[in-house]
Short mmCIF file of N, CA and C in Angstrom, two decimals:
data_model
loop_
_atom_site.label_atom_id
_atom_site.label_comp_id
_atom_site.label_asym_id
_atom_site.label_seq_id
_atom_site.Cartn_x
_atom_site.Cartn_y
_atom_site.Cartn_z
N MET P 22 -18.58 -43.53 45.43
CA MET P 22 -18.40 -43.32 46.86
C MET P 22 -18.34 -41.82 47.20
N VAL P 23 -17.60 -41.06 46.40
CA VAL P 23 -17.48 -39.62 46.64
C VAL P 23 -18.83 -38.94 46.52
N ASN P 24 -19.64 -39.38 45.54
CA ASN P 24 -20.99 -38.82 45.37
C ASN P 24 -21.83 -39.03 46.63
N LEU P 25 -21.73 -40.21 47.23
CA LEU P 25 -22.48 -40.50 48.45
C LEU P 25 -22.03 -39.61 49.61
N VAL P 26 -20.72 -39.36 49.67
CA VAL P 26 -20.18 -38.50 50.73
C VAL P 26 -20.76 -37.09 50.60
N TRP P 27 -20.78 -36.58 49.34
CA TRP P 27 -21.30 -35.23 49.11
C TRP P 27 -22.80 -35.15 49.43
N VAL P 28 -23.55 -36.16 49.03
CA VAL P 28 -24.99 -36.18 49.33
C VAL P 28 -25.22 -36.21 50.84
N PHE P 29 -24.43 -37.04 51.52
CA PHE P 29 -24.54 -37.16 52.98
C PHE P 29 -24.24 -35.83 53.66
N MET P 30 -23.18 -35.14 53.21
CA MET P 30 -22.82 -33.85 53.78
C MET P 30 -23.89 -32.79 53.51
N THR P 31 -24.49 -32.82 52.31
CA THR P 31 -25.55 -31.87 51.95
C THR P 31 -26.77 -32.06 52.84
N ILE P 32 -27.16 -33.32 53.02
CA ILE P 32 -28.33 -33.62 53.86
C ILE P 32 -28.10 -33.17 55.29
N ILE P 33 -26.90 -33.44 55.82
CA ILE P 33 -26.57 -33.01 57.18
C ILE P 33 -26.65 -31.49 57.30
N GLY P 34 -26.11 -30.79 56.30
CA GLY P 34 -26.12 -29.33 56.31
C GLY P 34 -27.53 -28.76 56.29
N VAL P 35 -28.40 -29.33 55.44
CA VAL P 35 -29.78 -28.85 55.34
C VAL P 35 -30.54 -29.12 56.64
N VAL P 36 -30.38 -30.32 57.20
CA VAL P 36 -31.06 -30.67 58.45
C VAL P 36 -30.59 -29.75 59.58
N PHE P 37 -29.28 -29.53 59.64
CA PHE P 37 -28.73 -28.64 60.68
C PHE P 37 -29.26 -27.22 60.53
N ALA P 38 -29.38 -26.74 59.28
CA ALA P 38 -29.90 -25.39 59.03
C ALA P 38 -31.37 -25.29 59.43
N MET P 39 -32.14 -26.33 59.16
CA MET P 39 -33.56 -26.34 59.54
C MET P 39 -33.72 -26.30 61.06
N MET P 40 -32.86 -27.03 61.75
CA MET P 40 -32.94 -27.08 63.21
C MET P 40 -32.55 -25.74 63.85
N ASN P 41 -31.63 -25.02 63.20
CA ASN P 41 -31.16 -23.75 63.75
C ASN P 41 -31.87 -22.53 63.15
N GLY P 42 -32.79 -22.78 62.21
CA GLY P 42 -33.52 -21.67 61.60
C GLY P 42 -32.68 -20.79 60.70
N THR P 43 -31.69 -21.42 60.01
CA THR P 43 -30.81 -20.63 59.13
C THR P 43 -30.96 -21.05 57.66
N MET P 44 -32.15 -21.51 57.29
CA MET P 44 -32.36 -21.95 55.91
C MET P 44 -32.23 -20.79 54.91
N GLU P 45 -32.60 -19.57 55.36
CA GLU P 45 -32.48 -18.41 54.47
C GLU P 45 -31.03 -18.16 54.07
N GLU P 46 -30.13 -18.29 55.04
CA GLU P 46 -28.70 -18.12 54.75
C GLU P 46 -28.19 -19.22 53.84
N VAL P 47 -28.69 -20.43 54.04
CA VAL P 47 -28.29 -21.56 53.18
C VAL P 47 -28.73 -21.33 51.74
N ASN P 48 -29.99 -20.89 51.56
CA ASN P 48 -30.49 -20.61 50.21
C ASN P 48 -29.68 -19.51 49.53
N LYS P 49 -29.36 -18.47 50.30
CA LYS P 49 -28.56 -17.37 49.76
C LYS P 49 -27.18 -17.86 49.33
N ALA P 50 -26.56 -18.71 50.16
CA ALA P 50 -25.22 -19.24 49.86
C ALA P 50 -25.26 -20.13 48.61
N VAL P 51 -26.35 -20.91 48.45
CA VAL P 51 -26.49 -21.78 47.28
C VAL P 51 -26.51 -20.97 46.00
N PHE P 52 -27.32 -19.90 45.96
CA PHE P 52 -27.44 -19.09 44.74
C PHE P 52 -26.17 -18.28 44.47
N GLU P 53 -25.55 -17.77 45.53
CA GLU P 53 -24.30 -17.03 45.35
C GLU P 53 -23.17 -17.96 44.88
N GLY P 54 -23.17 -19.19 45.42
CA GLY P 54 -22.17 -20.17 45.00
C GLY P 54 -22.34 -20.55 43.53
N ALA P 55 -23.60 -20.71 43.11
CA ALA P 55 -23.87 -21.04 41.70
C ALA P 55 -23.42 -19.91 40.79
N LYS P 56 -23.68 -18.67 41.21
CA LYS P 56 -23.27 -17.51 40.42
C LYS P 56 -21.74 -17.44 40.29
N SER P 57 -21.05 -17.65 41.42
CA SER P 57 -19.59 -17.62 41.42
C SER P 57 -19.02 -18.74 40.54
N ALA P 58 -19.65 -19.93 40.58
CA ALA P 58 -19.17 -21.06 39.78
C ALA P 58 -19.24 -20.75 38.29
N VAL P 59 -20.34 -20.13 37.86
CA VAL P 59 -20.49 -19.76 36.44
C VAL P 59 -19.43 -18.73 36.05
N THR P 60 -19.22 -17.74 36.92
CA THR P 60 -18.22 -16.69 36.64
C THR P 60 -16.83 -17.28 36.50
N ILE P 61 -16.48 -18.18 37.43
CA ILE P 61 -15.16 -18.82 37.39
C ILE P 61 -15.01 -19.67 36.14
N CYS P 62 -16.06 -20.42 35.78
CA CYS P 62 -16.01 -21.28 34.59
C CYS P 62 -15.78 -20.47 33.32
N ILE P 63 -16.46 -19.33 33.21
CA ILE P 63 -16.28 -18.48 32.02
C ILE P 63 -14.84 -17.99 31.95
N GLY P 64 -14.29 -17.58 33.10
CA GLY P 64 -12.90 -17.14 33.13
C GLY P 64 -11.93 -18.25 32.76
N LEU P 65 -12.19 -19.45 33.27
CA LEU P 65 -11.33 -20.60 32.97
C LEU P 65 -11.39 -20.96 31.49
N VAL P 66 -12.60 -20.94 30.92
CA VAL P 66 -12.77 -21.31 29.51
C VAL P 66 -11.99 -20.36 28.61
N SER P 67 -12.06 -19.06 28.89
CA SER P 67 -11.38 -18.08 28.04
C SER P 67 -9.86 -18.28 28.05
N VAL P 68 -9.31 -18.48 29.26
CA VAL P 68 -7.86 -18.68 29.36
C VAL P 68 -7.45 -20.01 28.75
N LEU P 69 -8.26 -21.06 28.99
CA LEU P 69 -7.96 -22.39 28.45
C LEU P 69 -7.97 -22.38 26.93
N ILE P 70 -8.94 -21.70 26.34
CA ILE P 70 -9.02 -21.61 24.88
C ILE P 70 -7.78 -20.92 24.33
N PHE P 71 -7.36 -19.86 25.01
CA PHE P 71 -6.17 -19.11 24.57
C PHE P 71 -4.93 -20.02 24.56
N TRP P 72 -4.71 -20.74 25.65
CA TRP P 72 -3.52 -21.58 25.74
C TRP P 72 -3.62 -22.82 24.85
N LEU P 73 -4.82 -23.35 24.67
CA LEU P 73 -4.98 -24.46 23.73
C LEU P 73 -4.63 -24.00 22.31
N GLY P 74 -5.02 -22.77 21.99
CA GLY P 74 -4.68 -22.22 20.68
C GLY P 74 -3.18 -22.08 20.51
N LEU P 75 -2.51 -21.58 21.55
CA LEU P 75 -1.05 -21.45 21.48
C LEU P 75 -0.38 -22.81 21.35
N MET P 76 -0.91 -23.80 22.07
CA MET P 76 -0.34 -25.14 21.99
C MET P 76 -0.53 -25.73 20.60
N ARG P 77 -1.68 -25.43 19.98
CA ARG P 77 -1.94 -25.90 18.62
C ARG P 77 -0.94 -25.28 17.65
N ILE P 78 -0.66 -24.00 17.84
CA ILE P 78 0.34 -23.32 17.00
C ILE P 78 1.72 -23.95 17.20
N ALA P 79 2.05 -24.20 18.49
CA ALA P 79 3.34 -24.83 18.79
C ALA P 79 3.45 -26.22 18.16
N GLU P 80 2.32 -26.94 18.16
CA GLU P 80 2.30 -28.28 17.56
C GLU P 80 2.51 -28.20 16.05
N GLU P 81 1.81 -27.26 15.41
CA GLU P 81 1.92 -27.11 13.95
C GLU P 81 3.33 -26.64 13.56
N ALA P 82 3.96 -25.85 14.43
CA ALA P 82 5.30 -25.33 14.15
C ALA P 82 6.39 -26.36 14.45
N GLY P 83 6.01 -27.49 15.05
CA GLY P 83 6.97 -28.54 15.37
C GLY P 83 7.68 -28.35 16.70
N LEU P 84 7.23 -27.36 17.49
CA LEU P 84 7.87 -27.09 18.77
C LEU P 84 7.68 -28.24 19.76
N LEU P 85 6.48 -28.83 19.77
CA LEU P 85 6.21 -29.91 20.70
C LEU P 85 7.09 -31.13 20.40
N LYS P 86 7.28 -31.42 19.10
CA LYS P 86 8.14 -32.55 18.73
C LYS P 86 9.58 -32.32 19.20
N LYS P 87 10.03 -31.06 19.09
CA LYS P 87 11.38 -30.74 19.54
C LYS P 87 11.49 -30.88 21.06
N LEU P 88 10.45 -30.44 21.77
CA LEU P 88 10.44 -30.59 23.22
C LEU P 88 10.43 -32.05 23.63
N VAL P 89 9.65 -32.86 22.90
CA VAL P 89 9.59 -34.30 23.17
C VAL P 89 10.98 -34.91 22.99
N ALA P 90 11.67 -34.50 21.92
CA ALA P 90 13.02 -35.02 21.66
C ALA P 90 13.99 -34.61 22.76
N VAL P 91 13.81 -33.39 23.28
CA VAL P 91 14.68 -32.90 24.36
C VAL P 91 14.45 -33.69 25.65
N PHE P 92 13.19 -33.97 25.95
CA PHE P 92 12.85 -34.63 27.21
C PHE P 92 12.95 -36.16 27.13
N MET P 93 13.06 -36.72 25.94
CA MET P 93 13.08 -38.18 25.77
C MET P 93 14.18 -38.86 26.59
N PRO P 94 15.44 -38.38 26.58
CA PRO P 94 16.48 -39.06 27.38
C PRO P 94 16.14 -39.09 28.87
N LEU P 95 15.59 -37.98 29.38
CA LEU P 95 15.21 -37.92 30.79
C LEU P 95 14.08 -38.88 31.11
N VAL P 96 13.07 -38.92 30.23
CA VAL P 96 11.91 -39.79 30.44
C VAL P 96 12.32 -41.25 30.36
N LYS P 97 13.26 -41.57 29.49
CA LYS P 97 13.74 -42.95 29.38
C LYS P 97 14.40 -43.42 30.68
N LYS P 98 15.11 -42.50 31.35
CA LYS P 98 15.74 -42.85 32.62
C LYS P 98 14.69 -43.04 33.72
N LEU P 99 13.63 -42.22 33.64
CA LEU P 99 12.58 -42.32 34.64
C LEU P 99 11.69 -43.55 34.43
N PHE P 100 11.59 -43.98 33.17
CA PHE P 100 10.74 -45.13 32.83
C PHE P 100 11.55 -46.19 32.06
N PRO P 101 12.51 -46.82 32.72
CA PRO P 101 13.36 -47.80 32.02
C PRO P 101 12.60 -49.05 31.57
N ASP P 102 11.44 -49.31 32.17
CA ASP P 102 10.67 -50.51 31.82
C ASP P 102 9.80 -50.31 30.57
N VAL P 103 9.68 -49.06 30.11
CA VAL P 103 8.82 -48.76 28.96
C VAL P 103 9.67 -48.66 27.69
N PRO P 104 9.40 -49.50 26.67
CA PRO P 104 10.15 -49.41 25.41
C PRO P 104 10.01 -48.03 24.77
N LYS P 105 11.07 -47.56 24.13
CA LYS P 105 11.10 -46.21 23.56
C LYS P 105 9.99 -45.97 22.56
N ASP P 106 9.68 -46.98 21.74
CA ASP P 106 8.67 -46.82 20.69
C ASP P 106 7.27 -47.24 21.12
N HIS P 107 7.09 -47.57 22.38
CA HIS P 107 5.77 -47.99 22.85
C HIS P 107 4.83 -46.79 22.93
N PRO P 108 3.54 -46.97 22.61
CA PRO P 108 2.57 -45.86 22.66
C PRO P 108 2.50 -45.18 24.03
N ALA P 109 2.78 -45.93 25.10
CA ALA P 109 2.74 -45.35 26.44
C ALA P 109 3.72 -44.20 26.58
N MET P 110 4.89 -44.32 25.94
CA MET P 110 5.90 -43.28 26.02
C MET P 110 5.40 -41.98 25.38
N GLY P 111 4.70 -42.12 24.26
CA GLY P 111 4.14 -40.95 23.58
C GLY P 111 3.11 -40.24 24.44
N PHE P 112 2.23 -41.02 25.10
CA PHE P 112 1.20 -40.43 25.96
C PHE P 112 1.83 -39.79 27.20
N ILE P 113 2.88 -40.43 27.74
CA ILE P 113 3.56 -39.87 28.92
C ILE P 113 4.17 -38.51 28.57
N LEU P 114 4.87 -38.45 27.45
CA LEU P 114 5.50 -37.21 27.02
C LEU P 114 4.46 -36.13 26.70
N SER P 115 3.37 -36.52 26.03
CA SER P 115 2.31 -35.56 25.71
C SER P 115 1.67 -35.01 26.98
N ASN P 116 1.47 -35.89 27.96
CA ASN P 116 0.92 -35.46 29.25
C ASN P 116 1.85 -34.47 29.94
N MET P 117 3.14 -34.75 29.90
CA MET P 117 4.11 -33.85 30.52
C MET P 117 4.14 -32.50 29.83
N MET P 118 4.05 -32.49 28.50
CA MET P 118 4.05 -31.23 27.75
C MET P 118 2.79 -30.41 28.04
N ALA P 119 1.65 -31.10 28.13
CA ALA P 119 0.39 -30.40 28.44
C ALA P 119 0.45 -29.78 29.83
N ASN P 120 0.99 -30.53 30.80
CA ASN P 120 1.14 -29.99 32.15
C ASN P 120 2.14 -28.83 32.17
N LEU P 121 3.19 -28.96 31.39
CA LEU P 121 4.22 -27.92 31.33
C LEU P 121 3.63 -26.58 30.88
N PHE P 122 2.69 -26.64 29.93
CA PHE P 122 2.07 -25.42 29.41
C PHE P 122 0.81 -25.03 30.19
N GLY P 123 0.57 -25.69 31.31
CA GLY P 123 -0.56 -25.32 32.16
C GLY P 123 -1.90 -25.80 31.67
N LEU P 124 -1.91 -26.80 30.80
CA LEU P 124 -3.17 -27.32 30.24
C LEU P 124 -3.59 -28.58 30.98
N GLY P 125 -3.91 -28.41 32.26
CA GLY P 125 -4.28 -29.55 33.10
C GLY P 125 -5.46 -30.32 32.57
N ASN P 126 -6.47 -29.61 32.03
CA ASN P 126 -7.66 -30.29 31.49
C ASN P 126 -7.31 -31.12 30.26
N ALA P 127 -6.37 -30.63 29.47
CA ALA P 127 -5.95 -31.38 28.28
C ALA P 127 -5.03 -32.54 28.67
N ALA P 128 -4.32 -32.38 29.80
CA ALA P 128 -3.38 -33.42 30.24
C ALA P 128 -4.09 -34.64 30.82
N THR P 129 -5.28 -34.42 31.38
CA THR P 129 -5.99 -35.52 32.04
C THR P 129 -6.29 -36.70 31.12
N PRO P 130 -6.92 -36.49 29.95
CA PRO P 130 -7.17 -37.65 29.07
C PRO P 130 -5.88 -38.31 28.58
N LEU P 131 -4.83 -37.51 28.40
CA LEU P 131 -3.54 -38.09 27.99
C LEU P 131 -2.96 -38.95 29.11
N GLY P 132 -3.15 -38.51 30.35
CA GLY P 132 -2.68 -39.28 31.49
C GLY P 132 -3.43 -40.60 31.63
N ILE P 133 -4.74 -40.55 31.37
CA ILE P 133 -5.55 -41.78 31.44
C ILE P 133 -5.10 -42.77 30.37
N LYS P 134 -4.84 -42.25 29.17
CA LYS P 134 -4.37 -43.12 28.07
C LYS P 134 -3.01 -43.72 28.41
N ALA P 135 -2.15 -42.91 29.01
CA ALA P 135 -0.82 -43.41 29.40
C ALA P 135 -0.95 -44.54 30.41
N MET P 136 -1.84 -44.37 31.38
CA MET P 136 -2.04 -45.40 32.40
C MET P 136 -2.60 -46.69 31.78
N GLU P 137 -3.49 -46.55 30.81
CA GLU P 137 -4.05 -47.72 30.13
C GLU P 137 -2.95 -48.50 29.42
N ARG P 138 -2.05 -47.77 28.75
CA ARG P 138 -0.95 -48.44 28.03
C ARG P 138 0.05 -49.06 29.01
N LEU P 139 0.29 -48.37 30.12
CA LEU P 139 1.20 -48.92 31.13
C LEU P 139 0.61 -50.17 31.78
N LYS P 140 -0.70 -50.20 31.91
CA LYS P 140 -1.36 -51.39 32.45
C LYS P 140 -1.21 -52.57 31.49
N GLU P 141 -1.29 -52.29 30.18
CA GLU P 141 -1.07 -53.34 29.18
C GLU P 141 0.34 -53.91 29.31
N LEU P 142 1.33 -53.02 29.51
CA LEU P 142 2.71 -53.47 29.70
C LEU P 142 2.86 -54.30 30.97
N ASN P 143 1.98 -54.04 31.93
CA ASN P 143 2.02 -54.76 33.20
C ASN P 143 1.22 -56.06 33.15
N GLY P 144 0.83 -56.46 31.94
CA GLY P 144 0.10 -57.71 31.78
C GLY P 144 -1.36 -57.61 32.18
N GLY P 145 -1.89 -56.37 32.24
CA GLY P 145 -3.30 -56.19 32.60
C GLY P 145 -3.59 -56.38 34.08
N LYS P 146 -2.54 -56.46 34.90
CA LYS P 146 -2.73 -56.66 36.34
C LYS P 146 -3.37 -55.43 36.98
N ASP P 147 -4.13 -55.65 38.06
CA ASP P 147 -4.76 -54.56 38.78
C ASP P 147 -3.78 -53.83 39.70
N SER P 148 -2.69 -54.50 40.06
CA SER P 148 -1.67 -53.86 40.89
C SER P 148 -0.80 -52.93 40.04
N ALA P 149 -0.38 -51.83 40.62
CA ALA P 149 0.40 -50.83 39.89
C ALA P 149 1.83 -51.30 39.67
N SER P 150 2.34 -51.06 38.48
CA SER P 150 3.73 -51.40 38.16
C SER P 150 4.63 -50.25 38.60
N ARG P 151 5.94 -50.48 38.50
CA ARG P 151 6.91 -49.43 38.84
C ARG P 151 6.67 -48.18 38.00
N SER P 152 6.46 -48.35 36.70
CA SER P 152 6.25 -47.22 35.80
C SER P 152 4.97 -46.48 36.10
N MET P 153 3.93 -47.20 36.49
CA MET P 153 2.65 -46.56 36.81
C MET P 153 2.78 -45.69 38.05
N VAL P 154 3.50 -46.18 39.05
CA VAL P 154 3.72 -45.42 40.28
C VAL P 154 4.54 -44.16 39.98
N THR P 155 5.59 -44.33 39.18
CA THR P 155 6.44 -43.19 38.81
C THR P 155 5.65 -42.15 38.05
N PHE P 156 4.83 -42.60 37.10
CA PHE P 156 4.04 -41.66 36.30
C PHE P 156 3.04 -40.90 37.17
N LEU P 157 2.41 -41.59 38.10
CA LEU P 157 1.46 -40.94 39.00
C LEU P 157 2.17 -39.88 39.84
N ALA P 158 3.37 -40.20 40.34
CA ALA P 158 4.13 -39.25 41.15
C ALA P 158 4.50 -38.02 40.33
N LEU P 159 4.94 -38.24 39.08
CA LEU P 159 5.32 -37.12 38.22
C LEU P 159 4.10 -36.28 37.82
N ASN P 160 3.00 -36.94 37.52
CA ASN P 160 1.80 -36.23 37.09
C ASN P 160 1.23 -35.38 38.22
N THR P 161 1.33 -35.89 39.44
CA THR P 161 0.82 -35.15 40.60
C THR P 161 1.68 -33.93 40.91
N SER P 162 2.97 -34.04 40.68
CA SER P 162 3.90 -32.94 41.00
C SER P 162 4.41 -32.25 39.74
N ALA P 163 3.62 -32.27 38.68
CA ALA P 163 4.07 -31.74 37.39
C ALA P 163 4.46 -30.26 37.44
N ILE P 164 5.52 -29.93 36.72
CA ILE P 164 5.96 -28.54 36.62
C ILE P 164 5.12 -27.83 35.55
N THR P 165 4.64 -26.63 35.89
CA THR P 165 3.85 -25.83 34.96
C THR P 165 4.53 -24.47 34.79
N LEU P 166 4.84 -24.12 33.55
CA LEU P 166 5.46 -22.82 33.29
C LEU P 166 4.49 -21.68 33.57
N ILE P 167 3.25 -21.83 33.11
CA ILE P 167 2.23 -20.81 33.31
C ILE P 167 1.02 -21.46 33.97
N PRO P 168 0.77 -21.21 35.27
CA PRO P 168 -0.39 -21.79 35.96
C PRO P 168 -1.68 -21.08 35.53
N THR P 169 -2.18 -21.43 34.36
CA THR P 169 -3.30 -20.71 33.77
C THR P 169 -4.56 -20.75 34.63
N THR P 170 -4.84 -21.88 35.27
CA THR P 170 -6.05 -21.99 36.08
C THR P 170 -6.04 -21.00 37.24
N VAL P 171 -4.93 -20.95 37.97
CA VAL P 171 -4.82 -20.04 39.11
C VAL P 171 -4.85 -18.59 38.65
N ILE P 172 -4.16 -18.29 37.55
CA ILE P 172 -4.13 -16.92 37.03
C ILE P 172 -5.54 -16.48 36.63
N SER P 173 -6.29 -17.37 35.96
CA SER P 173 -7.64 -17.01 35.52
C SER P 173 -8.56 -16.77 36.71
N ILE P 174 -8.40 -17.57 37.78
CA ILE P 174 -9.21 -17.36 38.99
C ILE P 174 -8.87 -16.03 39.64
N ARG P 175 -7.58 -15.70 39.69
CA ARG P 175 -7.16 -14.42 40.26
C ARG P 175 -7.67 -13.25 39.42
N MET P 176 -7.69 -13.43 38.09
CA MET P 176 -8.24 -12.39 37.22
C MET P 176 -9.73 -12.20 37.46
N THR P 177 -10.44 -13.32 37.64
CA THR P 177 -11.88 -13.27 37.88
C THR P 177 -12.21 -12.48 39.14
N TYR P 178 -11.38 -12.62 40.16
CA TYR P 178 -11.61 -11.92 41.42
C TYR P 178 -10.81 -10.62 41.53
N ASN P 179 -10.46 -10.06 40.35
CA ASN P 179 -9.86 -8.71 40.25
C ASN P 179 -8.57 -8.56 41.05
N SER P 180 -7.69 -9.53 40.91
CA SER P 180 -6.38 -9.43 41.56
C SER P 180 -5.58 -8.28 40.93
N ALA P 181 -4.85 -7.53 41.76
CA ALA P 181 -4.06 -6.40 41.26
C ALA P 181 -2.95 -6.87 40.33
N ASN P 182 -2.41 -8.06 40.60
CA ASN P 182 -1.34 -8.61 39.76
C ASN P 182 -1.51 -10.14 39.68
N PRO P 183 -2.35 -10.60 38.76
CA PRO P 183 -2.69 -12.04 38.70
C PRO P 183 -1.49 -12.95 38.44
N THR P 184 -0.44 -12.41 37.79
CA THR P 184 0.69 -13.26 37.39
C THR P 184 1.86 -13.24 38.38
N GLU P 185 1.71 -12.54 39.51
CA GLU P 185 2.83 -12.43 40.43
C GLU P 185 3.19 -13.76 41.08
N ILE P 186 2.32 -14.75 40.98
CA ILE P 186 2.57 -16.05 41.62
C ILE P 186 3.40 -16.99 40.74
N VAL P 187 3.65 -16.59 39.48
CA VAL P 187 4.30 -17.51 38.53
C VAL P 187 5.66 -17.98 39.03
N GLY P 188 6.52 -17.06 39.46
CA GLY P 188 7.86 -17.43 39.90
C GLY P 188 7.86 -18.34 41.11
N VAL P 189 7.11 -17.96 42.13
CA VAL P 189 7.04 -18.75 43.36
C VAL P 189 6.44 -20.13 43.09
N THR P 190 5.39 -20.15 42.25
CA THR P 190 4.74 -21.42 41.90
C THR P 190 5.70 -22.35 41.19
N PHE P 191 6.49 -21.81 40.27
CA PHE P 191 7.45 -22.61 39.51
C PHE P 191 8.49 -23.23 40.44
N ILE P 192 9.03 -22.43 41.37
CA ILE P 192 10.03 -22.94 42.32
C ILE P 192 9.43 -24.05 43.17
N ALA P 193 8.20 -23.82 43.65
CA ALA P 193 7.52 -24.82 44.49
C ALA P 193 7.31 -26.12 43.72
N GLN P 194 6.95 -26.01 42.45
CA GLN P 194 6.69 -27.21 41.64
C GLN P 194 7.98 -27.97 41.33
N VAL P 195 9.07 -27.23 41.09
CA VAL P 195 10.36 -27.89 40.86
C VAL P 195 10.77 -28.69 42.09
N LEU P 196 10.65 -28.08 43.26
CA LEU P 196 10.98 -28.77 44.51
C LEU P 196 10.05 -29.97 44.74
N SER P 197 8.78 -29.78 44.38
CA SER P 197 7.80 -30.86 44.53
C SER P 197 8.15 -32.04 43.63
N MET P 198 8.55 -31.77 42.39
CA MET P 198 8.90 -32.85 41.46
C MET P 198 10.17 -33.57 41.91
N ILE P 199 11.16 -32.81 42.37
CA ILE P 199 12.39 -33.42 42.87
C ILE P 199 12.08 -34.35 44.04
N GLY P 200 11.22 -33.86 44.95
CA GLY P 200 10.82 -34.67 46.09
C GLY P 200 10.07 -35.92 45.67
N ALA P 201 9.17 -35.79 44.68
CA ALA P 201 8.38 -36.93 44.21
C ALA P 201 9.28 -38.00 43.59
N ILE P 202 10.25 -37.57 42.77
CA ILE P 202 11.17 -38.52 42.13
C ILE P 202 12.05 -39.20 43.17
N TRP P 203 12.52 -38.43 44.14
CA TRP P 203 13.38 -38.99 45.20
C TRP P 203 12.61 -40.03 46.02
N ILE P 204 11.39 -39.70 46.42
CA ILE P 204 10.58 -40.63 47.21
C ILE P 204 10.25 -41.89 46.41
N ASP P 205 9.93 -41.70 45.12
CA ASP P 205 9.62 -42.83 44.24
C ASP P 205 10.81 -43.78 44.15
N ARG P 206 12.00 -43.22 43.93
CA ARG P 206 13.20 -44.04 43.80
C ARG P 206 13.58 -44.68 45.13
N TYR P 207 13.39 -43.95 46.21
CA TYR P 207 13.74 -44.47 47.54
C TYR P 207 12.93 -45.72 47.87
N PHE P 208 11.62 -45.64 47.70
CA PHE P 208 10.76 -46.78 48.03
C PHE P 208 10.93 -47.92 47.02
N TYR P 209 11.25 -47.58 45.77
CA TYR P 209 11.48 -48.64 44.78
C TYR P 209 12.73 -49.45 45.16
N LYS P 210 13.81 -48.73 45.51
CA LYS P 210 15.04 -49.43 45.89
C LYS P 210 14.85 -50.21 47.20
N LYS P 211 14.06 -49.64 48.09
CA LYS P 211 13.79 -50.33 49.36
C LYS P 211 13.02 -51.62 49.11
N ARG P 212 12.04 -51.55 48.18
CA ARG P 212 11.26 -52.74 47.86
C ARG P 212 12.12 -53.79 47.15
N MET P 213 13.05 -53.30 46.29
CA MET P 213 13.95 -54.21 45.59
C MET P 213 14.85 -54.97 46.57
N LYS P 214 15.36 -54.24 47.57
CA LYS P 214 16.23 -54.89 48.56
C LYS P 214 15.44 -55.89 49.40
N LYS P 215 14.22 -55.51 49.75
CA LYS P 215 13.37 -56.39 50.56
C LYS P 215 12.97 -57.63 49.80
N GLY P 216 12.74 -57.46 48.47
CA GLY P 216 12.28 -58.58 47.66
C GLY P 216 13.42 -59.36 47.01
N GLY P 217 14.64 -59.03 47.39
CA GLY P 217 15.78 -59.77 46.84
C GLY P 217 16.07 -59.46 45.40
N GLY P 218 15.75 -58.20 44.98
CA GLY P 218 16.04 -57.79 43.60
C GLY P 218 14.95 -58.07 42.62
N LYS P 219 13.82 -58.61 43.06
CA LYS P 219 12.72 -58.90 42.15
C LYS P 219 11.84 -57.67 41.97
N LYS P 220 11.42 -57.40 40.72
CA LYS P 220 10.56 -56.25 40.43
C LYS P 220 9.14 -56.55 40.84
#
């Protein structure tokens, strides 16, 4: 569906440019946009490789396992329906760690795997379970210590201080996560009261 929307918007843009005689500007924008996309991708790849390497070192040193152990009690409270030893818990924690270190691209496949396992726990139903909703809320508002993607984009466009956003971004993400958890719990309790305590 999204692909059709983009095709529809492109066709409208081209037709409008032809009617107004601005095809030259459109062609120029297309080539400049392609050039900028390649530049941004190269910048993203370099930063992503760096942080993936650091995460690999942290994994080999046992740091990730220690972080998982630290966050396990909190995650258990957030996902009481998921058994501690279930594979879904491992994918949820791995996704959270990847997001924490700013590895959004690495977190995505882990998030998909977590959702697949949570769906299995939900009996394969197409409707989202309590844990699936909670995980989506947390994943959307994930806290990142180092926003590598934004920093790399700022570096690409020659920002005077690419890392100055780290503190403000962290505070915003903490508030975002608190809000996501509060809203998730609020609507869950509201649904429980409405449904007479049934999950």
